[in-house]
Steps between C-alpha positions, in 0.01 A plus 500: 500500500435769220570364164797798430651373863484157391697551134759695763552234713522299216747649398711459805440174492819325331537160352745329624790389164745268672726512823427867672401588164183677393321737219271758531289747224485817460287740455408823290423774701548775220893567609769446211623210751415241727349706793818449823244409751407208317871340479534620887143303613631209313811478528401551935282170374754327369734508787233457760380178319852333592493551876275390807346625796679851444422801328655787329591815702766645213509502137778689294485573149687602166316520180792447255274506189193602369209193436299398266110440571461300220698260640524240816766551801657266604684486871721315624607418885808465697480392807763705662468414853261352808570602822376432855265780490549683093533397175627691158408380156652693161206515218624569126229576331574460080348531161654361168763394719601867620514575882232814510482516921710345753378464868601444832264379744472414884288305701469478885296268737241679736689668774417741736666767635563882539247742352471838403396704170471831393144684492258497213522815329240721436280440220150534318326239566372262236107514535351672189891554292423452167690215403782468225216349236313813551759741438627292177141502381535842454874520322347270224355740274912632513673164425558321150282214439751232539529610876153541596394097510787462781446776686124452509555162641307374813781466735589200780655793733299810560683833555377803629766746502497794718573851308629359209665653165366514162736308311431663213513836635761488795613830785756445715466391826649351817664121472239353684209307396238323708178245360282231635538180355311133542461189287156515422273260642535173756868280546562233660665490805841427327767709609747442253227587245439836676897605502532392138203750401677735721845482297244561215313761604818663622645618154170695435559910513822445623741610282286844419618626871864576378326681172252695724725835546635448161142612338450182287419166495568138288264667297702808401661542162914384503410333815728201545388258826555189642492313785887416608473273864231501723498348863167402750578449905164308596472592910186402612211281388238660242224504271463647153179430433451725800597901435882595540638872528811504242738804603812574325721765454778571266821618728713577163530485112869513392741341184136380314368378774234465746485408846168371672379413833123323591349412817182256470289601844143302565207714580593456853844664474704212512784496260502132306793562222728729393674550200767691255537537117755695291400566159623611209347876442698592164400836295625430146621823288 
């Protein structure tokens, strides 16, 4: 495993505090706050540590305030119910002793059944996109000092975004935004691990789709954004150390907000996950 994967992992990897209790760090990743996909992966962590032989095919969301990445989550589990065939376990994740996310999360034994999914959508694919490290290497010569440590970071998940916007110089364009994505380097054959990187991975260029016709991004001056909820369906069995096709689309912006949709497809077509995210896209006066 690649040292940057490992320190990821890592990080996913909770310590348990007491009765369905556990803490977690955070990280820096150059974002006023604790980066969302990092309290989604472990807060999916959390909950899966506390049931057996079943695994998450639904998480649901709210970020109710902003975190600290200075500072240690902790979570804590409630067992709401086990069923014959699901489970559902509530996560509050805290710091200080404030509730900052609240979760909802379901489990489900290995069942088969009906199948159908909708078709891959078009899409470059990702042999020879330059990835997001490439394209940040050349905003650095335009970004205060203070930024440019973080952003030149070697980074666990590698991105390689598909006609992407200059954040620092933005044009409108249609909701929709499409990149590669993998967890660099080898995983083990852990599936819980996988989904939990997923949840990660998932917050990543998400919220931008909603600013895309707007002409700016979390970049842009007055620009006021924030994750609000965020919800993962896992469908079928994956790997993210192995190249997935994110596709989303923004359907509407309206009251402040922005609404996203994602698709995770393998590079066979199959859809794996899905998810949705409204965020907070406030222009201040």
């Amino acid at each position: 495993m690649l040292e940057v994967t490992r320190k990821l992992v890592e990080l996913l990897d909770l310590s348990p505090t007491g009765d369905d209790h556990f803490q977690g760090d955070s990280e820096d990743l150059g974002f006023p706050n604790v980066f969302g996909g990092q309290v989604l992966g472990q807060a999916l962590m959390a909950a899966s540590r506390t049931v057996e032989d079943r695994l998450a095919h639904s998480l649901h969301a709210y970020f109710l305030r902003p975190g600290n990445h200075s500072l240690p989550i902790d979570y804590e589990v409630q067992r709401v119910r086990d069923g014959g065939s699901f489970s559902v376990r509530r996560v509050i994740a805290r710091q200080d002793g404030k509730e900052i996310l609240t979760a909802a999360v379901s489990f489900q034994v290995a069942e088969e059944g009906f199948e159908h999914q909708m078709d891959m959508p078009s899409a470059e694919g990702f042999e020879g996109l330059p990835s997001e490290s490439d394209y940040v290497e050349k905003l650095l010569p335009h970004v205060p000092d203070a930024m440019k440590s973080k952003l030149a970071r070697n980074r666990p998940v590698e991105i390689r975004p598909i006609d992407p916007v200059n954040p620092l110089k933005p044009e409108k364009k249609a909701p929709t935004k499409q990149s590669w994505l993998r967890v660099q380097g080898e995983l083990p054959n852990d599936p819980i691990l996988h989904r939990c990187l997923l949840a990660y991975a998932s917050d990543f260029t998400f919220l931008g789709t909603s600013l895309n016709p707007h002409g700016v991004t979390f970049m842009s001056r007055n620009m006021q954004v924030a994750s609000l909820d965020h919800a993962i369906w896992f469908h079928r069995e994956f790997r993210i150390d192995d190249w997935l096709l994110y596709d989303k689309d923004s359907p509407s912006a309206a009251g402040g907000r922005g609404f996203n949709r994602g698709n995770f497809f393998n590079r066979d077509g199959v859809l794996v996950a899905s998810t949705t995210q409204e965020a907070l896209i406030r222009k201040r006066s």
